[in-house]
Short mmCIF file of C-alpha atoms in Angstrom, two decimals:
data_model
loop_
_atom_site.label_atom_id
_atom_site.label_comp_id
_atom_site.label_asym_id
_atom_site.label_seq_id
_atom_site.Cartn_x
_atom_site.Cartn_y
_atom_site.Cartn_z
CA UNK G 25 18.66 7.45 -11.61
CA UNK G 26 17.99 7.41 -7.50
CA UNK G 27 19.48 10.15 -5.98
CA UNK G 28 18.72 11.36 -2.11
CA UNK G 29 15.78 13.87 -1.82
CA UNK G 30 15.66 15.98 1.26
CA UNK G 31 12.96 17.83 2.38
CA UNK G 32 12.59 20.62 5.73
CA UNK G 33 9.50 21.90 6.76
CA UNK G 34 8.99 24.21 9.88
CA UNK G 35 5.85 25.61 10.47
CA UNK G 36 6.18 29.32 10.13
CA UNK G 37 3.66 32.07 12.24
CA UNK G 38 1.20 32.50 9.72
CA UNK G 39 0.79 28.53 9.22
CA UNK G 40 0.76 28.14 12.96
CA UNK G 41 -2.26 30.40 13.02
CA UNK G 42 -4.11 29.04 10.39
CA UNK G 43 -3.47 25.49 10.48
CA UNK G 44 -1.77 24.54 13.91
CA UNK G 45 -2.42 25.20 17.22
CA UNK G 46 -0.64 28.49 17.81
CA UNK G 47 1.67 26.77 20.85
CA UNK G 48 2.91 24.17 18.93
CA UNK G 49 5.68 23.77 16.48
CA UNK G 50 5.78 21.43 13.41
CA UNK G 51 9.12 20.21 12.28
CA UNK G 52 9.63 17.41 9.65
CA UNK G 53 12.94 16.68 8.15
CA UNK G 54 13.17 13.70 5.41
CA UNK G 55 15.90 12.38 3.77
CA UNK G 56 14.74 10.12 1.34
CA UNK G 57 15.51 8.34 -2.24
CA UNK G 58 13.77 9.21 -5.02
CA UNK G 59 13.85 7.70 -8.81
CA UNK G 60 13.84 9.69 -12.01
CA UNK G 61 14.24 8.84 -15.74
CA UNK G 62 18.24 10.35 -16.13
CA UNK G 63 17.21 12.51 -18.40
CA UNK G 64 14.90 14.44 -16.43
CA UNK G 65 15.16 16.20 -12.85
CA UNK G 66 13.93 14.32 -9.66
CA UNK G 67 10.24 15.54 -8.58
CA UNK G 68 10.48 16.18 -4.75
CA UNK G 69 8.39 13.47 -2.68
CA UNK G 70 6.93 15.71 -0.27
CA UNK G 71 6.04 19.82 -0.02
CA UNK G 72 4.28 21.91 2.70
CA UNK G 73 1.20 21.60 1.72
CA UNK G 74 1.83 17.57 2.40
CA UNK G 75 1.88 18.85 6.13
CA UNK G 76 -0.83 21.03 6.27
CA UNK G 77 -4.10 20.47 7.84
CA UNK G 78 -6.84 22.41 9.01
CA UNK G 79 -7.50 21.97 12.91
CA UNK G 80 -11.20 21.01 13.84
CA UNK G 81 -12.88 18.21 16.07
CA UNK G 82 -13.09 16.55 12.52
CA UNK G 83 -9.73 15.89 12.45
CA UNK G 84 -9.74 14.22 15.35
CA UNK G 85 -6.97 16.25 16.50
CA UNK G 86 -5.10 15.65 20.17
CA UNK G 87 -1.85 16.38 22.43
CA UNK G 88 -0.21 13.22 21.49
CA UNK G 89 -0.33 14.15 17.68
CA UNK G 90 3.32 14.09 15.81
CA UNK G 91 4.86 17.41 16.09
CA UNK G 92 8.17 16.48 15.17
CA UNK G 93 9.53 13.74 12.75
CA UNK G 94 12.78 12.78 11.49
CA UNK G 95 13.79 10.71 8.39
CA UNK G 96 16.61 8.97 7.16
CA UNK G 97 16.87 6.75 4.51
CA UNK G 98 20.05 4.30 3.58
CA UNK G 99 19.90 1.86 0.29
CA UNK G 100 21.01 -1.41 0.66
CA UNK G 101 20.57 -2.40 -2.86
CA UNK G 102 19.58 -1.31 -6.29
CA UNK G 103 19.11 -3.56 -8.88
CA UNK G 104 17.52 -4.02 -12.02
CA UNK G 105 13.94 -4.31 -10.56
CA UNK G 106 14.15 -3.41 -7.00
CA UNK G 107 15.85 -1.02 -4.78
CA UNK G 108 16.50 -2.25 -0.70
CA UNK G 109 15.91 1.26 1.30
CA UNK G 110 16.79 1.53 5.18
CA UNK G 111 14.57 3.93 6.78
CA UNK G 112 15.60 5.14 9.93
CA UNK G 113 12.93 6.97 12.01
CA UNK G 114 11.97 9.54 15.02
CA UNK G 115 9.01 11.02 15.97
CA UNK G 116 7.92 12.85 19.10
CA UNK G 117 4.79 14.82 20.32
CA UNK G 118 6.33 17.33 21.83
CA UNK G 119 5.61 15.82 25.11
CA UNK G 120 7.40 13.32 26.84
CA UNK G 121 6.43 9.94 24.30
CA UNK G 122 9.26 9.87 22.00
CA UNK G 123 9.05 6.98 19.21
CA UNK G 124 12.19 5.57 17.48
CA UNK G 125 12.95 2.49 15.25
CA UNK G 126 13.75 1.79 11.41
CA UNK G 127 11.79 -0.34 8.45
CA UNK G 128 13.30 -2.18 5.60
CA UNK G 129 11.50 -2.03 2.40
CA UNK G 130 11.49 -3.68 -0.86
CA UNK G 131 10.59 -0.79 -3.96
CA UNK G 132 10.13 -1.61 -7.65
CA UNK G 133 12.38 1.44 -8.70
CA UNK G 134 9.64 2.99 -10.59
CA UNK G 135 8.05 3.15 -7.07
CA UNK G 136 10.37 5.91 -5.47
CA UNK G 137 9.09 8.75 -7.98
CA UNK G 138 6.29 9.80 -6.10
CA UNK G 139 4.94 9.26 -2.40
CA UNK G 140 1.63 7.22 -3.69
CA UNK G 141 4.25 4.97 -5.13
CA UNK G 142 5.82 4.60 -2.03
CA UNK G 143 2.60 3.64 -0.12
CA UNK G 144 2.06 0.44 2.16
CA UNK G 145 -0.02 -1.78 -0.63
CA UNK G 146 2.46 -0.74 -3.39
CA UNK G 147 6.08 -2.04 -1.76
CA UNK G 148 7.18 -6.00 -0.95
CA UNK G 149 9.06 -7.38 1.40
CA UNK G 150 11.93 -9.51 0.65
CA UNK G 151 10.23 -12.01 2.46
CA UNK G 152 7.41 -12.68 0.16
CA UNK G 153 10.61 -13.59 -2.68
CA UNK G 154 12.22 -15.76 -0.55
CA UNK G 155 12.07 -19.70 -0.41
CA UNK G 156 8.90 -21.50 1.44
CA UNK G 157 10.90 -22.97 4.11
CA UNK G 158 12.54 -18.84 5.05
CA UNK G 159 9.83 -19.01 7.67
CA UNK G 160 10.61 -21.61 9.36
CA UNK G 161 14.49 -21.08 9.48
CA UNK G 162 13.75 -17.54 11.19
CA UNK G 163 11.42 -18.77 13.68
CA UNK G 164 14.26 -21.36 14.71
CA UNK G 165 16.52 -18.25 15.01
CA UNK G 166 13.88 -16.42 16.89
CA UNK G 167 14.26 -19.54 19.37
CA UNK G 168 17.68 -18.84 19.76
CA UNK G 169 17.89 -15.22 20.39
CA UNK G 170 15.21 -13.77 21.51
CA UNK G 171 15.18 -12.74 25.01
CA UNK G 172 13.26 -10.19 27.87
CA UNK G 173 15.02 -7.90 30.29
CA UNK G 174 13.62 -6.27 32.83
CA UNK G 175 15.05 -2.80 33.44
CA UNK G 176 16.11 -1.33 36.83
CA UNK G 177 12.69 0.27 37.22
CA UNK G 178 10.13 -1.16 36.49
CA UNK G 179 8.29 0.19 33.75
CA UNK G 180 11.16 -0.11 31.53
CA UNK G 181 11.77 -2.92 29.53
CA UNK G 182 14.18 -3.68 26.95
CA UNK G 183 13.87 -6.89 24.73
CA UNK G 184 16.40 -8.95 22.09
CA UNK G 185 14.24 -9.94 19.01
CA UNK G 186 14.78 -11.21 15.72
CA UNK G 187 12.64 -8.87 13.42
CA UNK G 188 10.98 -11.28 11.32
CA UNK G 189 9.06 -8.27 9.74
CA UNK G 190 11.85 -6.75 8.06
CA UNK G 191 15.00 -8.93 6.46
CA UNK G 192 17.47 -7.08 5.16
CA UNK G 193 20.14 -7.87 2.14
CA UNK G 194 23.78 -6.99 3.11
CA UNK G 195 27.13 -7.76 1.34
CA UNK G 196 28.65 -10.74 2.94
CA UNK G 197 31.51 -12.42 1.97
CA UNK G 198 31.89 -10.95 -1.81
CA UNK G 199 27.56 -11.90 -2.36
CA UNK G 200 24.30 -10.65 -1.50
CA UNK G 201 22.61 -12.40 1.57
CA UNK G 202 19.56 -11.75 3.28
CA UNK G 203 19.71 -11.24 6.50
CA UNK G 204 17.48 -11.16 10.14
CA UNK G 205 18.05 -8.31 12.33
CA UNK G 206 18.35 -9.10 15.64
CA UNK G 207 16.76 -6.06 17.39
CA UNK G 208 17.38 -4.08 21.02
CA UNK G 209 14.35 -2.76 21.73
CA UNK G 210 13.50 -0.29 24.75
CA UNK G 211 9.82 0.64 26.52
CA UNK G 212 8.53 3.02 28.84
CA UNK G 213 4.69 1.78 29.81
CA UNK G 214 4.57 5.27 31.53
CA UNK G 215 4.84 7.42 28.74
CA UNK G 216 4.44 5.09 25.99
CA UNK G 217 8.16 5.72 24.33
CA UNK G 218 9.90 3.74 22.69
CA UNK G 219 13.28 3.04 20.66
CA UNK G 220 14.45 0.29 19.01
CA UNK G 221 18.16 -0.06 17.47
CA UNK G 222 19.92 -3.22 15.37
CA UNK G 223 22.36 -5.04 17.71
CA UNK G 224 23.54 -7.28 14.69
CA UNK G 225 22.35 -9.02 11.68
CA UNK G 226 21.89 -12.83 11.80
CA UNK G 227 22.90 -14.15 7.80
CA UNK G 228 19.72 -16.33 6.79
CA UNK G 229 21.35 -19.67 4.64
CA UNK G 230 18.85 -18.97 2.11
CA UNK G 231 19.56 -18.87 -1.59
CA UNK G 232 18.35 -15.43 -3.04
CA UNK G 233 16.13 -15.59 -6.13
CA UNK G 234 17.69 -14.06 -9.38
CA UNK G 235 14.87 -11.58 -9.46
CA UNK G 236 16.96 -9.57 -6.95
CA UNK G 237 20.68 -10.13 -7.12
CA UNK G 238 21.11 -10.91 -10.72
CA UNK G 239 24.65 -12.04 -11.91
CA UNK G 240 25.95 -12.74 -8.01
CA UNK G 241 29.27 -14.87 -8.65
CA UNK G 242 32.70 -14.26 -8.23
CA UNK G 243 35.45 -15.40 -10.41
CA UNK G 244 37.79 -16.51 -7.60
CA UNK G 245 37.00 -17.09 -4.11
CA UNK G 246 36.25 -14.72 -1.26
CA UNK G 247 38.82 -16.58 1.00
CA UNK G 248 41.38 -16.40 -1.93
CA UNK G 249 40.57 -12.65 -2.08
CA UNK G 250 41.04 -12.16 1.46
CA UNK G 251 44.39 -14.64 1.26
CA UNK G 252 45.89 -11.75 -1.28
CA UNK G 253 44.02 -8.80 0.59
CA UNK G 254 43.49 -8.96 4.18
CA UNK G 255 41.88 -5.72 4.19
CA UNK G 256 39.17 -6.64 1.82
CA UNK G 257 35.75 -5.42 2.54
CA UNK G 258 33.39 -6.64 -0.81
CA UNK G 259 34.32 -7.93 -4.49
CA UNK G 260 32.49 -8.34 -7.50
CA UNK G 261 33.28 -9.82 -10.69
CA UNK G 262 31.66 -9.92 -14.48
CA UNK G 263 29.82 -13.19 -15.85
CA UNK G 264 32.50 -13.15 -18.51
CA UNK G 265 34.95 -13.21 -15.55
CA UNK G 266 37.35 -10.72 -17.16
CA UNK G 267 37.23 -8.17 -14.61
CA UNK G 268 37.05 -8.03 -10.93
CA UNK G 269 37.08 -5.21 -8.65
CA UNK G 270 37.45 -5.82 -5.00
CA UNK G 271 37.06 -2.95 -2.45
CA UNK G 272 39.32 -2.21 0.63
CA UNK G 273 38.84 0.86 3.34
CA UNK G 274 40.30 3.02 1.10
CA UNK G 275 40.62 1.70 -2.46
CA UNK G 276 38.45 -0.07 -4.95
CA UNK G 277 41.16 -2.15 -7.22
CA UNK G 278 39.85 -3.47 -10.82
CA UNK G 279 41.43 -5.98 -12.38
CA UNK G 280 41.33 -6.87 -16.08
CA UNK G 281 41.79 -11.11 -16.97
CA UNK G 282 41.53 -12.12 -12.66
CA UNK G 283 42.31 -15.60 -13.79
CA UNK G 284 45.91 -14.57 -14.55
CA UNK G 285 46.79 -12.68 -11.71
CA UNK G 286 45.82 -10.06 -9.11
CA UNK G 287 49.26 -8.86 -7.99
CA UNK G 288 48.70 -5.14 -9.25
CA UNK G 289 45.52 -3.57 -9.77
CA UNK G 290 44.70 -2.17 -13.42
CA UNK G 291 43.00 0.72 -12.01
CA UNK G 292 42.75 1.79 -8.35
CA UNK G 293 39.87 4.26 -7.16
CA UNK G 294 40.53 6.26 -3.76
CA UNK G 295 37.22 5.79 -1.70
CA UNK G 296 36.09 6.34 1.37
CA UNK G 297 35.91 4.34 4.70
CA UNK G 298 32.15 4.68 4.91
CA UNK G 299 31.74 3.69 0.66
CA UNK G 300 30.07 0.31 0.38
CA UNK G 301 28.80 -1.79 -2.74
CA UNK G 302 25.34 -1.54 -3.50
CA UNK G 303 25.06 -2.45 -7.22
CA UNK G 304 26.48 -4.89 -9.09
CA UNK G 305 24.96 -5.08 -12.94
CA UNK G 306 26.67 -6.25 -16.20
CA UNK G 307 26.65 -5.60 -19.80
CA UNK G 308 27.71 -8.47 -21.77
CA UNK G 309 28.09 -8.91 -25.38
CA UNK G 310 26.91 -6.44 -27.71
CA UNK G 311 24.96 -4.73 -24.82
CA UNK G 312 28.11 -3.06 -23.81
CA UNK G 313 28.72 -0.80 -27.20
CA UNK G 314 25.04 -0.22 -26.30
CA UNK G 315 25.29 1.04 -22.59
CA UNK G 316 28.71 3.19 -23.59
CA UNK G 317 26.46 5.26 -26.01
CA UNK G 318 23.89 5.51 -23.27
CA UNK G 319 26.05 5.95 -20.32
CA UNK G 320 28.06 8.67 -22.60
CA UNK G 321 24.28 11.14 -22.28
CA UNK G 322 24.60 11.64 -19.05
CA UNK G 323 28.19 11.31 -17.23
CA UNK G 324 29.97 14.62 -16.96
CA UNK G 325 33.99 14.67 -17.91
CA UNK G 326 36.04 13.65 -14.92
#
């Protein structure tokens, strides 16, 4: 299972007095995915003692240290070996240098149970699984878009770049694609802040390699779909195509035998707006009698 893990920490008196300096408050609030075997409960990633330290010259302690840091993780993707997490991040010093932006990060799944397995050396990038010639496509793109504007005063300066440093995968047109984020970014040389924000994703024309998406077809095409459902946001379909399910604002429709028909909707699902697809994985064949018995251990009655 991945399920959200949230952790709050706010330095209390006593803490302040023995580990912080006694004007300063600590605040961290993460909200952040976390993997488990389904059978047993989620370990959390972080506790206070993560956040404690001892001040001393040692420490190499100063004014422009974090005091306050913010969190927020979205996933992209999960898939059989790898989970695509979002994180969106603030931090400030309690002064005036305030620090915003956002990394995209490619986890094996057995990664997220822990915060070691979530350091730097053990996640990937999707660019190190993506053709040779991915490089060279998102420097021409880079070419194309990026761009310097000089704000109305002159220490501020706000550029357009393609973030070659972290691609993305988004649904697009009923399939996985990986995509370049074409950044805003925003500087202050007095203070040293900074934010930086997505203005839009550029697709990359890149084939995926089956080591992320998988089964990635659909049974009938994405214009076809959108013919019959204008409102169509995603679709996926099995490799057996015998089912389909295609998702609107506010209803995911499944369809049994697609090939003869998608008038009316076997089942429809009430969703919301915000819902998106982020998995799409199969049991064929005799593995389905297998993952009913499985699946059966941990859903709860409707």
């Amino acid at each position: 299972k991945i399920e959200s893990n949230e952790y709050h920490f706010g330095a209390i008196e006593e803490d302040k007095k023995k580990y912080y300096n006694n004007e300063l408050d600590y605040h961290h609030n993460l909200v952040m995915f976390v993997s488990h075997n389904a059978d047993t409960k989620a370990k959390p990633l972080y506790t206070n003692e993560t956040f404690k330290r001892p001040l001393s010259e040692k420490d190499g302690y100063t004014d422009w240290d974090i005091k306050h840091q913010r969190v927020y993780e979205e996933l992209l993707y999960a898939g059989n070996n790898y989970a695509c997490i979002k994180s969106n991040y603030y931090y400030d010093t309690g002064g005036t240098m305030r620090i915003s932006g956002y990394g995209i990060d490619l986890y094996k799944i057995g990664n997220l149970q822990t915060s070691e397995g979530r350091g730097l050396n053990k996640n990937k990038q999707i660019m190190d699984l993506l053709p040779a010639n991915a490089s060279e496509l998102i420097e021409s793109y880079a070419k194309k878009y990026n761009k310097t504007n000089q704000g109305e005063v002159g220490f501020i300066e706000e550029k357009e770049v393609i973030d070659k440093d972290n691609i993305g995968l988004q649904r697009i047109g009923g399939k996985w694609e990986a995509i370049a984020p074409l950044n805003v970014s925003r500087s202050h040389s007095g203070n040293g802040s900074s934010g930086t924000r997505v203005k839009e994703p550029i697709k990359l024309s890149l084939p995926l390699p089956e080591s992320i998406t998988s089964y990635d077809s659909l049974c009938k095409g994405w214009e076809e779909i959108k013919q019959k459902y204008p409102d169509a946001k995603d679709a996926v379909s099995s490799p057996e195509k015998d089912l389909l399910a295609v998702l609107t604002p506010n209803k995911l429709m499944v369809f049994l035998n697609p090939e003869k028909g998608v008038d009316i909707p076997d089942l429809s699902i009430d969703v919301d707006e915000s819902e998106r697809i982020i998995l799409n994985q199969w049991a064929t064949g005799e593995n389905v009698e297998k993952w009913d018995a499985d699946m059966k251990k941990y859903l709860t009655e409707a």
